[in-house]
Amino acid sequence: MQKYSIFSLIKNAFSNHQNWDVVWRDPAPKKEYDAIIIGAGGHGLATAYYLAKEHKITNIAILEKGWIGGGNVARNTTILRSNYMWDANGLFYEHGMKLWENLSQELNYNVMYSPRGIINLAHSDAQLNTYSRRGNSMRLNGIDAVMLGRKELKKMIPFADFSSARFPIFGALMQPRGGTARHDAVAWGYARQADSMGVDIIQHCEVQGFEVQDGKIKGVQTSRGNIKTKKIGLCVAGSTSLLAEKLNMKLPIEAHVLQACVSEPVKPFLDHVVTFGAGHFYCSQSDKGEMVMGGDLDGYNSYAQRGNLPTLQHVLSEGVAMFPNLSRLKMLRTWGGIMDMSMDGSPVIDKSHIEGLYLNFGWCYGGFKATPVSGWTFAHTIAQDRPHELNKKFTLNRFNTGDLLDEKGVGTKTWIG
Amino acid sequence: MSEKFRLDKVGYINKNKKISFKFNGKKYFGYKGDTLASALLANGVHLIGRSFKYHRPRGFIGAGVEESNAHVQLYSGAKTEPNAMATTVELVEGLVAKSQNCFPSVSFDLGAINNFLSKFFPAGFYYKTFMWPKSFWYKIYEPVIRKAAGLGVAPLKPDPERYEHKYEYCDILIAGSGPSGLASALAAAKNGARVILAEDKPRFGGSLLTDEVTIGNKKGKDWADETIEQLKSMPNVIVKNRSQVFGYYDHNMTVMLERTKDHIENPSEYTPRQRLWYIRAKEVIISTGSIERPLVFGNNDRPGIMLASAAKEYMKVYGVLVGKKPIIFTNNDSGYDTAIDFKKNGVDPLVLDIRSNSEGSVVKEAKNLNIDIKFSYGVVNAIGYRKVNSALIGKLNDKKSGYESLESINCDCICVSGNWTPTVHLSSQSGNKLKFDEKINAFIPNQPRQNESTIGSANGLFTLKSTLEEGFKKGYDLSKKITDKDLKIPVPMSNERSYGKQDKFWCMPLPKNKQYKRCVDFQNDVYVSDIELAVREGFRSIEHVKRYTTLGMATDQGRTSNLNGLQLVSNIEKKIVPEVGHTTFRPPYTPVTIGAIVGREVGKYYRPTRKSPMHNWHENNNAVFVDAGLWLRPRYYKQDNETLAEAAKREATNVRNNVGICDVTSLGKIDIKGPDSAEFLNRIYTNAWKKLPIGKARYGVMLREDGIVFDDGTTTRISENHYHMTTTTAQAVNVLSHLEYYLQVVWPELNVNVLSITEQWAGVAVAGPNSRNLLKKLFPDTDVSKEGIPFMGFKEADLFGVPARIFRISFSGELAYELNVESGYGIFMWEKIMELGKEMNIEPYGTEALSTLRIEMGHVAGSEIDGRVIASDLSLDGMLSKKKDFIGKRSLKRKAFLNPEREKIVGVVPLDKKTMIPEGSHLVSDNNAKLPNPKLGHISASCWSVEYNNPFSLAILKDGKKKIGEKLFALAPLKNQSIPVKIVSSHYVDPKGERVRS
Amino acid sequence: MLEIKCPYCGKRSQNEFSYGGDATVKRPDLEKEVSDKEWDDFLYYRKNPRGEHSELWHHVAGCRQWFKVLRSTITHEIFKTVKMNEEL
């Protein structure tokens, strides 16, 4: 594989960029693989990469019904963080942050990890206390967190509403290492490396059924023929229920649409990722200059990647309440993604009752930041046939035992997030 | 400066009204009716901005929303607007605009160095470099890239303008007032339908403003004007200009943005800047027209190169010549319209036609006018840095793969015409799966998913006759379906030029050994070579090409570039265009001001503010308020220079020693009536309710079905089948929905009604050892003795002529009462209590003192009931009935809930009896342990105990009851605090509850 | 914005309503023995179809009645709305 660097860029410039290799092959499916990952989104690609790299399992296929990185990794707000309260989540995502920090170098692909800091604004003392509980928990777990007062915030985000807000800003919790990454690059970087280690990424190949004998996985039926395998990892986010149905499985998730939008590009004025505490809104500025904004779900089960305007109106009203200067910018582009909303807001990375079938779902709206660590732990779970210490609490049967991981404390009303 | 390029007797602008404006610091003149673009062009200004990546000089390519280059910064300060499209900005006196993305100026821009280095910055270059050393990305490379990117500058001050929303319903919404839109509007309106006709531009008529046509023996423009007047006079029609339908959502909901202010010279202060219309139409007719495509050749992005249709519009609408030595470069007949207009205005154009010939009448007309036409010719490369000044033109060989000859020609503008792209955005947004039409070489709508019809050139029809016929028919058919009326008006006769066949060829080959940059996406600087590189590297899906090269992702969303990009990919991949597919169209059609989407929910009005009837009294008595959900509640009543802590201590002490009064109106109140009410409460609450006597209250806990504690409060039996429930302020809304859910969905057989009465009753708590004495004075005719109103007793009584409800319930742990009167009497009650309590030194207390009182009593509140705890965690096990089912009971059998080492609520006191323990601290056994340090529990609430005069906290602690007496550490690393503490009972004060019963 | 026909009030815009999820969920009859699995299914396992979905809506800013809706999760089209005591 060609190594990417400033030198290769200069060298290729003199041959008018005619000699770059293809980033990945376009292979036909083989008859049999050691393992098959379904879904060439961020998590699926990362899983295949770590299976090959960490566990030396390279006879793998990733089956994708559309194109590489076309699911939620292509339609998110690119935020990375590990600012969780529960230990199971905090330690898991913190391992993810460590993977993010070295990802560009590891993949030889600039994923533009940018630790610009994520600031959660608080609008009352009570909310500050709730954030303190989370922030102190983070610190005791070895995760970076600081409290910010109004004075510090006025320096960092002077354009926020410090004077006439309905819910005044009291302070904030900040994770300085939180930040953003370039979403497409993550998918492409993993795909390129996985491909170079021999992983077959097969696009436009839809899984239509599974072959299960005596409670064991034997293979899959696809739009491009039957393929044999003993291990299958399911990484299909919003489509999980649909594939599970083919296995007669029902899972504790619902599909909901989440919208995000960007403004037209403007010169940089917002350095951090900022979330609004008197509502549900988050905002950062991309390298291109667009304000990247998101918030609540549309609020009803949906498999349509299309949202409605009232939700955006609600979300943007939160944005303008936080940053009144956003009002004069223009909304350029909106899009919707299908979220696999789990019943406690936390994911499942687990084995299943079928031998050789491994599950990875329930990412709600936090899947992007988990991409590396989800792939890393899922690869371990598939290769070793047992969960890693980091994902051992993300079991499916926690919904039977009551060991739930409800960060927000809202229960099973997935649509209110 | 005089307008060198303005024509005398042409155009629809008002030449009697001269307007002055500034661009890049220089003063110019234009006329009323000009856009910023037409006024600049009249003054000969073509160089308007710089491109995004390579900072190449750019001019206008269009005359409307298709513009890709000409984005400017308007005004300054709070009213500044970045990225305004100069082609849509209407000229007003005093307009100030400047170029964006250039330094120090648009004519000399240092960023243009990127253009010379562009070889090193092909598509996606940033993925391949800037990785070493690791820390440099965020610290060095990224800041440089960020600074170079972005276009205009965002305002940093709040937007001073107002935006309004309007909701409208109609039978038929018509988007676009060109010939097909006008025809359908007229046909539908005449047939009785309620019609809204929306036009994005200031002028109605669409292509009729510029095309040489007649309708019913009138000039096209005159017919359009008359039709609009006719429509405006009809009561069933709303006609709106400056109004763009930008989004087509589910259930035939469309959203339109009306620009109401920026074009007015002296607007009233009440005029909103923009108005957002939510329009629910039974039928939507999309007559949004089509946009011309550029032709692609060497350096085709230089200023002075624009769409032929735009050049025509500048001439005919604004009376502006975009050049005096024009080249018309076309692959179809519509370029000739522009050529003829130049000729008629005294300018000799040169037409270069890719085709070998054409049979259209328009071409004959051009030949008759002796216009110089070169068939099989095209522009190979445009020359001129800040504006085109000559062109290398070439005669194409038979295969169009190279040139038979090349020559250089002087020119001052190049007008390109590369066929038309139907504007199908709204159709696609509504769910219409588009199809590729080989004949016109573009996508058109296919099967509508909603009640939507696309007509006219948006539907691929390019003759006036067919367009009018379709418009009249569609308007009639749809209105007939809706109104059931049958008034059909005849289609007027029309005359137009005839147009011959187009050629699909659009991208000029490079001459041997030349590497001209050929631009596809102007604003985002995407060139033919970038798309070729992307495909070569394996980014073959059109979505990958788009994302890798950023094709079509600029603020124009690819209006002029998408189809050219697609065709390029299809040429390279040797696939037909429909196989390559297209990327999805999503709202909005053009960028929409965020403020307009938000409307009036801004600043203080972001969300409603709920105030109790006693709010003004609190305000007049130095209350400092706190937000409790949407409610504003007094947090404390400030005296002199007190701090919050001092005030809370004073107010709480007065309750413990004397008597205080607290506004509790915001607590949720729900009226419950019906014969099955007792049974219902018995199922909703965890404890038993069937034996509650009339006139008594009971404390209750509600769970969610998953066993987690949901809310708590008291419910009082007022009469046989009538109960009064209270909830916490935070959960009032959710509890009501919860009750309704169980009554209507799960147990419809129960005969019970629930109703929120939170705002019907004003509530106060009168608390403290002196409260009974005060009550005696408030209710002289009522027995309020210990026996008269026992603990948890209830009585209706007369408060000096006002009916009142007395509940003997207590959150403070003292002898206390809650009094309710109808809201209108709230202030009377409050003032009466203050008046009669004066001699007892009554004092109002706020939520901070209330917290202090409840914390040291060990009463739980929202900070403990946080959606994650079960009843036993809060030592409320005793509240769980063993005899009956209740919501959530079955869930309590789950393993994790039965774990004996689960968290329990405890009290915590610092060993030094001085240090307040910050809320949100965690309890650990070893304060120096290696991270991650295992956490045993957390501090949920802290106060300064007024009873013991030392800090006291509540905590939820693993296996807490067993740890009472133990010493632990409360760690708050965020505050660098490590506090040695002792675990005690959560009931710190009056553990036996004697006071409330006194 | 969806347009939802409340069986009591008629067609209204979505912002008057709140959502209530899968309408086929039925609280187990606790008079009988309920297995752990049955209870957990009730709590956490809902229908999640791509296509027609029976669901509950609550007319919170109107008559405050809960009712049933048959809606497509692909196109969001609403086929039918009925009162709680009627069949979809």
XYZ file of N, CA, C and O in Angstrom, chain B residues 223-331:
436
model
N -48.844 39.754 -20.776
C -49.820 38.727 -20.373
C -49.594 38.344 -18.899
O -50.533 38.201 -18.119
N -48.337 38.202 -18.528
C -48.011 37.837 -17.142
C -48.513 38.917 -16.187
O -49.145 38.617 -15.164
N -48.256 40.189 -16.526
C -48.686 41.288 -15.648
C -50.204 41.293 -15.488
O -50.728 41.437 -14.386
N -50.894 41.132 -16.619
C -52.360 41.144 -16.551
C -52.883 39.974 -15.753
O -53.840 40.099 -14.979
N -52.275 38.815 -15.944
C -52.724 37.628 -15.206
C -52.525 37.819 -13.706
O -53.385 37.467 -12.894
N -51.407 38.386 -13.332
C -51.134 38.620 -11.908
C -52.175 39.589 -11.332
O -52.726 39.364 -10.242
N -52.473 40.676 -12.098
C -53.484 41.627 -11.608
C -54.822 40.943 -11.410
O -55.521 41.147 -10.420
N -55.163 40.103 -12.375
C -56.427 39.371 -12.313
C -56.449 38.467 -11.066
O -57.413 38.447 -10.324
N -55.360 37.757 -10.830
C -55.289 36.847 -9.674
C -55.367 37.638 -8.372
O -56.035 37.235 -7.420
N -54.666 38.764 -8.332
C -54.645 39.565 -7.098
C -56.035 40.061 -6.747
O -56.340 40.286 -5.574
N -56.878 40.249 -7.769
C -58.210 40.799 -7.509
C -59.176 39.721 -7.016
O -60.297 40.031 -6.625
N -58.766 38.481 -7.046
C -59.689 37.408 -6.660
C -59.557 37.107 -5.173
O -58.448 36.982 -4.662
N -60.689 36.979 -4.474
C -60.629 36.774 -3.023
C -60.077 35.411 -2.619
O -59.643 35.225 -1.487
N -60.109 34.452 -3.551
C -59.644 33.101 -3.203
C -58.170 32.878 -3.549
O -57.697 31.757 -3.568
N -57.461 33.977 -3.821
C -56.064 33.812 -4.247
C -55.136 34.678 -3.395
O -55.438 35.834 -3.115
N -54.050 34.089 -2.971
C -52.973 34.861 -2.332
C -51.796 34.840 -3.298
O -51.363 33.775 -3.726
N -51.324 36.018 -3.660
C -50.193 36.108 -4.576
C -49.026 36.723 -3.813
O -49.169 37.782 -3.218
N -47.908 36.041 -3.824
C -46.758 36.525 -3.045
C -45.495 36.533 -3.885
O -45.112 35.492 -4.433
N -44.857 37.680 -3.981
C -43.518 37.681 -4.571
C -42.486 37.701 -3.439
O -42.841 37.717 -2.270
N -41.210 37.684 -3.797
C -40.118 37.588 -2.807
C -40.383 36.438 -1.828
O -40.059 36.519 -0.647
N -41.006 35.385 -2.317
C -41.411 34.284 -1.439
C -40.986 32.967 -2.048
O -41.495 32.568 -3.088
N -40.043 32.328 -1.369
C -39.519 31.080 -1.905
C -40.037 29.884 -1.109
O -39.877 29.823 0.098
N -40.679 28.955 -1.815
C -41.030 27.680 -1.177
C -39.731 26.883 -1.123
O -39.215 26.476 -2.150
N -39.179 26.722 0.072
C -37.848 26.093 0.148
C -37.864 24.664 0.649
O -36.867 23.969 0.563
N -39.017 24.237 1.177
C -39.027 22.881 1.725
C -40.358 22.206 1.497
O -41.406 22.844 1.586
N -40.279 20.924 1.159
C -41.496 20.134 0.941
C -41.403 18.946 1.891
O -40.576 18.078 1.722
N -42.251 18.962 2.904
C -42.160 17.967 3.965
C -43.326 16.979 3.899
O -44.141 17.017 2.981
N -43.412 16.131 4.916
C -44.449 15.105 4.953
C -45.839 15.713 5.034
O -46.020 16.811 5.544
N -46.799 14.933 4.592
C -48.219 15.278 4.680
C -48.515 16.613 3.994
O -49.260 17.443 4.502
N -47.878 16.774 2.861
C -48.054 17.971 2.019
C -47.886 19.289 2.779
O -48.601 20.253 2.541
N -46.961 19.296 3.680
C -46.604 20.542 4.364
C -45.421 21.162 3.622
O -44.392 20.537 3.451
N -45.637 22.372 3.149
C -44.519 23.063 2.516
C -44.174 24.285 3.355
O -45.006 24.775 4.127
N -42.967 24.748 3.222
C -42.552 25.914 3.986
C -41.994 26.953 3.029
O -41.220 26.645 2.128
N -42.455 28.173 3.215
C -42.114 29.262 2.313
C -41.490 30.395 3.130
O -41.954 30.699 4.223
N -40.473 31.003 2.579
C -39.859 32.151 3.240
C -40.154 33.406 2.442
O -39.834 33.501 1.261
N -40.793 34.369 3.106
C -41.107 35.646 2.467
C -40.124 36.691 2.979
O -39.947 36.847 4.187
N -39.506 37.406 2.046
C -38.556 38.461 2.438
C -39.334 39.768 2.507
O -39.823 40.274 1.492
N -39.484 40.308 3.689
C -40.437 41.398 3.880
C -39.790 42.754 4.118
O -40.480 43.758 4.114
N -38.499 42.793 4.372
C -37.958 44.059 4.855
C -36.740 44.600 4.121
O -36.685 45.794 3.821
N -35.783 43.743 3.848
C -34.477 44.233 3.421
C -34.521 45.080 2.152
O -33.613 45.870 1.908
N -35.585 44.932 1.346
C -35.654 45.679 0.085
C -36.353 47.031 0.263
O -36.442 47.806 -0.663
N -36.873 47.289 1.488
C -37.621 48.535 1.705
C -36.678 49.610 2.237
O -35.836 49.336 3.094
N -36.835 50.818 1.707
C -35.914 51.878 2.083
C -36.100 52.336 3.531
O -35.151 52.423 4.290
N -37.339 52.654 3.905
C -37.587 53.101 5.279
C -38.639 52.218 5.941
O -39.780 52.623 6.103
N -38.260 51.013 6.322
C -39.275 50.106 6.872
C -39.756 50.580 8.245
O -39.018 51.230 8.977
N -40.981 50.255 8.549
C -41.491 50.559 9.892
C -40.796 49.638 10.890
O -40.335 48.548 10.543
N -40.718 50.088 12.116
C -40.023 49.249 13.108
C -40.801 47.965 13.390
O -40.299 47.045 14.013
N -42.050 47.908 12.946
C -42.855 46.708 13.204
C -42.756 45.687 12.072
O -43.294 44.603 12.172
N -42.095 46.089 10.996
C -41.976 45.145 9.881
C -40.980 44.050 10.242
O -39.834 44.343 10.575
N -41.420 42.798 10.172
C -40.437 41.727 10.415
C -39.470 41.651 9.242
O -39.800 42.088 8.133
N -38.297 41.118 9.489
C -37.324 41.020 8.385
C -37.778 39.961 7.383
O -37.711 40.158 6.187
N -38.223 38.850 7.925
C -38.693 37.775 7.056
C -39.873 37.090 7.726
O -40.035 37.166 8.946
N -40.685 36.445 6.901
C -41.842 35.740 7.453
C -41.819 34.317 6.926
O -41.695 34.091 5.728
N -41.908 33.384 7.854
C -41.893 31.971 7.474
C -43.329 31.459 7.428
O -44.056 31.583 8.413
N -43.717 30.928 6.298
C -45.078 30.409 6.136
C -45.047 28.891 6.165
O -44.358 28.261 5.359
N -45.796 28.318 7.091
C -46.063 26.874 7.021
C -47.349 26.737 6.213
O -48.404 27.197 6.653
N -47.283 26.147 5.052
C -48.473 26.049 4.207
C -48.854 24.581 4.019
O -48.051 23.784 3.520
N -50.049 24.256 4.474
C -50.544 22.890 4.232
C -51.506 22.984 3.056
O -52.562 23.616 3.162
N -51.114 22.403 1.938
C -51.928 22.487 0.729
C -52.481 21.111 0.392
O -51.822 20.101 0.617
N -53.698 21.108 -0.158
C -54.241 19.822 -0.605
C -53.446 19.312 -1.799
O -53.240 18.125 -1.952
N -53.046 20.242 -2.655
C -52.237 19.890 -3.826
C -51.112 20.919 -3.954
O -51.319 22.100 -3.672
N -49.973 20.459 -4.394
C -48.866 21.386 -4.641
C -48.458 21.278 -6.104
O -48.254 20.172 -6.611
N -48.433 22.413 -6.780
C -47.953 22.439 -8.165
C -46.558 23.058 -8.158
O -46.354 24.160 -7.643
N -45.621 22.299 -8.693
C -44.231 22.763 -8.707
C -43.911 23.261 -10.106
O -43.834 22.480 -11.050
N -43.813 24.572 -10.234
C -43.512 25.160 -11.548
C -42.292 26.043 -11.364
O -42.338 27.253 -11.539
N -41.225 25.414 -10.906
C -40.035 26.146 -10.476
C -39.047 26.365 -11.607
O -37.951 26.873 -11.380
N -39.421 25.938 -12.831
C -38.582 26.254 -13.976
C -37.322 25.415 -14.062
O -37.257 24.308 -13.511
N -36.315 25.972 -14.715
C -35.083 25.225 -14.923
C -33.910 26.188 -14.920
O -34.090 27.398 -15.040
N -32.747 25.617 -14.747
C -31.530 26.432 -14.663
C -30.566 25.964 -15.745
O -30.399 24.768 -15.975
N -29.962 26.942 -16.414
C -29.022 26.615 -17.486
C -27.747 26.027 -16.904
O -27.329 26.392 -15.812
N -27.136 25.118 -17.668
C -25.880 24.520 -17.204
C -24.709 25.198 -17.891
O -24.799 25.552 -19.060
N -23.607 25.332 -17.166
C -22.416 25.887 -17.803
C -21.776 24.858 -18.739
O -22.004 23.662 -18.594
N -20.998 25.336 -19.676
C -20.121 24.454 -20.437
C -18.756 24.507 -19.767
O -18.387 25.511 -19.164
N -18.037 23.418 -19.889
C -16.776 23.335 -19.154
C -15.611 23.386 -20.141
O -15.583 22.646 -21.118
N -14.699 24.305 -19.882
C -13.500 24.437 -20.719
C -12.396 25.043 -19.860
O -12.607 25.333 -18.674
N -11.229 25.271 -20.444
C -10.084 25.760 -19.682
C -10.355 27.103 -19.032
O -10.819 28.028 -19.690
N -10.119 27.187 -17.743
C -10.293 28.438 -16.992
C -11.684 29.062 -17.183
O -11.816 30.281 -17.322
N -12.671 28.176 -17.191
C -14.047 28.622 -17.419
C -14.636 29.328 -16.206
O -15.821 29.638 -16.179
N -13.817 29.556 -15.176
C -14.329 30.210 -13.968
C -13.868 31.667 -13.887
O -14.016 32.309 -12.858
N -13.312 32.191 -14.967
C -12.822 33.567 -14.887
C -13.979 34.563 -14.878
O -15.021 34.320 -15.493
N -13.794 35.710 -14.205
C -14.837 36.739 -14.243
C -15.127 37.141 -15.684
O -14.204 37.271 -16.495
N -16.408 37.335 -15.991
C -16.795 37.667 -17.351
C -17.378 36.473 -18.084
O -17.908 36.617 -19.177
N -17.279 35.295 -17.448
C -17.875 34.111 -18.057
C -19.149 33.787 -17.278
O -19.103 33.605 -16.061
N -20.258 33.797 -17.970
C -21.508 33.547 -17.253
C -22.487 32.803 -18.141
O -22.234 32.585 -19.334
N -23.580 32.381 -17.526
C -24.603 31.671 -18.272
C -25.226 32.621 -19.300
O -25.456 33.806 -19.007
N -25.527 32.104 -20.487
C -26.145 32.920 -21.532
C -27.501 33.442 -21.064
O -27.881 34.578 -21.351
N -28.233 32.615 -20.320
C -29.551 33.044 -19.837
C -29.413 34.210 -18.867
O -30.258 35.105 -18.824
N -28.320 34.215 -18.095
C -28.106 35.321 -17.158
C -27.791 36.598 -17.923
O -28.326 37.671 -17.617
N -26.960 36.487 -18.942
C -26.617 37.665 -19.760
C -27.888 38.254 -20.363
O -28.072 39.475 -20.413
N -28.779 37.352 -20.808
C -30.041 37.788 -21.395
C -30.901 38.504 -20.350
O -31.505 39.541 -20.620
N -30.943 37.937 -19.156
C -31.749 38.553 -18.092
C -31.200 39.925 -17.718
O -31.963 40.872 -17.495
N -29.883 40.048 -17.667
C -29.300 41.357 -17.330
C -29.679 42.387 -18.391
O -29.978 43.529 -18.093
N -29.697 41.946 -19.650
C -30.068 42.870 -20.726
C -31.538 43.245 -20.642
O -31.903 44.414 -20.654
N -32.402 42.228 -20.572
C -33.818 42.502 -20.764
C -34.533 43.011 -19.511
O -35.469 43.787 -19.610
N -34.118 42.553 -18.361
C -34.795 42.986 -17.131
C -34.145 44.253 -16.579
O -34.826 45.157 -16.117
N -32.827 44.313 -16.660
C -32.114 45.414 -16.001
C -31.503 46.409 -16.987
O -30.937 47.412 -16.579
N -31.593 46.102 -18.287
C -30.987 46.984 -19.273
C -29.483 47.073 -19.118
O -28.900 48.143 -19.245
N -28.837 45.960 -18.849
C -27.388 45.965 -18.618
C -26.712 45.046 -19.625
O -27.125 43.907 -19.821
N -25.679 45.575 -20.271
C -24.854 44.738 -21.138
C -23.735 44.133 -20.295
O -23.013 44.870 -19.634
N -23.593 42.808 -20.334
C -22.516 42.221 -19.521
C -21.175 42.322 -20.248
O -20.143 42.000 -19.696
N -21.218 42.758 -21.518
C -19.977 42.959 -22.247
C -20.295 43.597 -23.583
O -21.454 43.649 -24.000
N -19.256 44.106 -24.220
C -19.479 44.730 -25.515
C -18.806 43.957 -26.635
O -18.894 44.313 -27.807
N -18.075 42.915 -26.257
C -17.471 42.047 -27.260
C -17.677 40.587 -26.806
O -16.747 39.908 -26.398
N -18.927 40.160 -26.897
C -19.234 38.857 -26.294
C -18.993 37.668 -27.226
O -19.133 37.790 -28.447
N -18.616 36.562 -26.598
C -18.645 35.265 -27.273
C -19.826 34.506 -26.672
O -19.985 34.467 -25.447
N -20.655 33.950 -27.544
C -21.707 33.063 -27.064
C -21.248 31.648 -27.376
O -20.992 31.340 -28.547
N -21.139 30.844 -26.353
C -20.650 29.481 -26.544
C -21.782 28.543 -26.145
O -22.255 28.567 -25.014
N -22.228 27.728 -27.125
C -23.456 26.971 -26.851
C -23.402 25.567 -27.438
O -22.602 25.295 -28.351
N -24.206 24.696 -26.900
C -24.383 23.370 -27.499
C -25.850 23.147 -27.855
O -26.298 22.048 -28.060
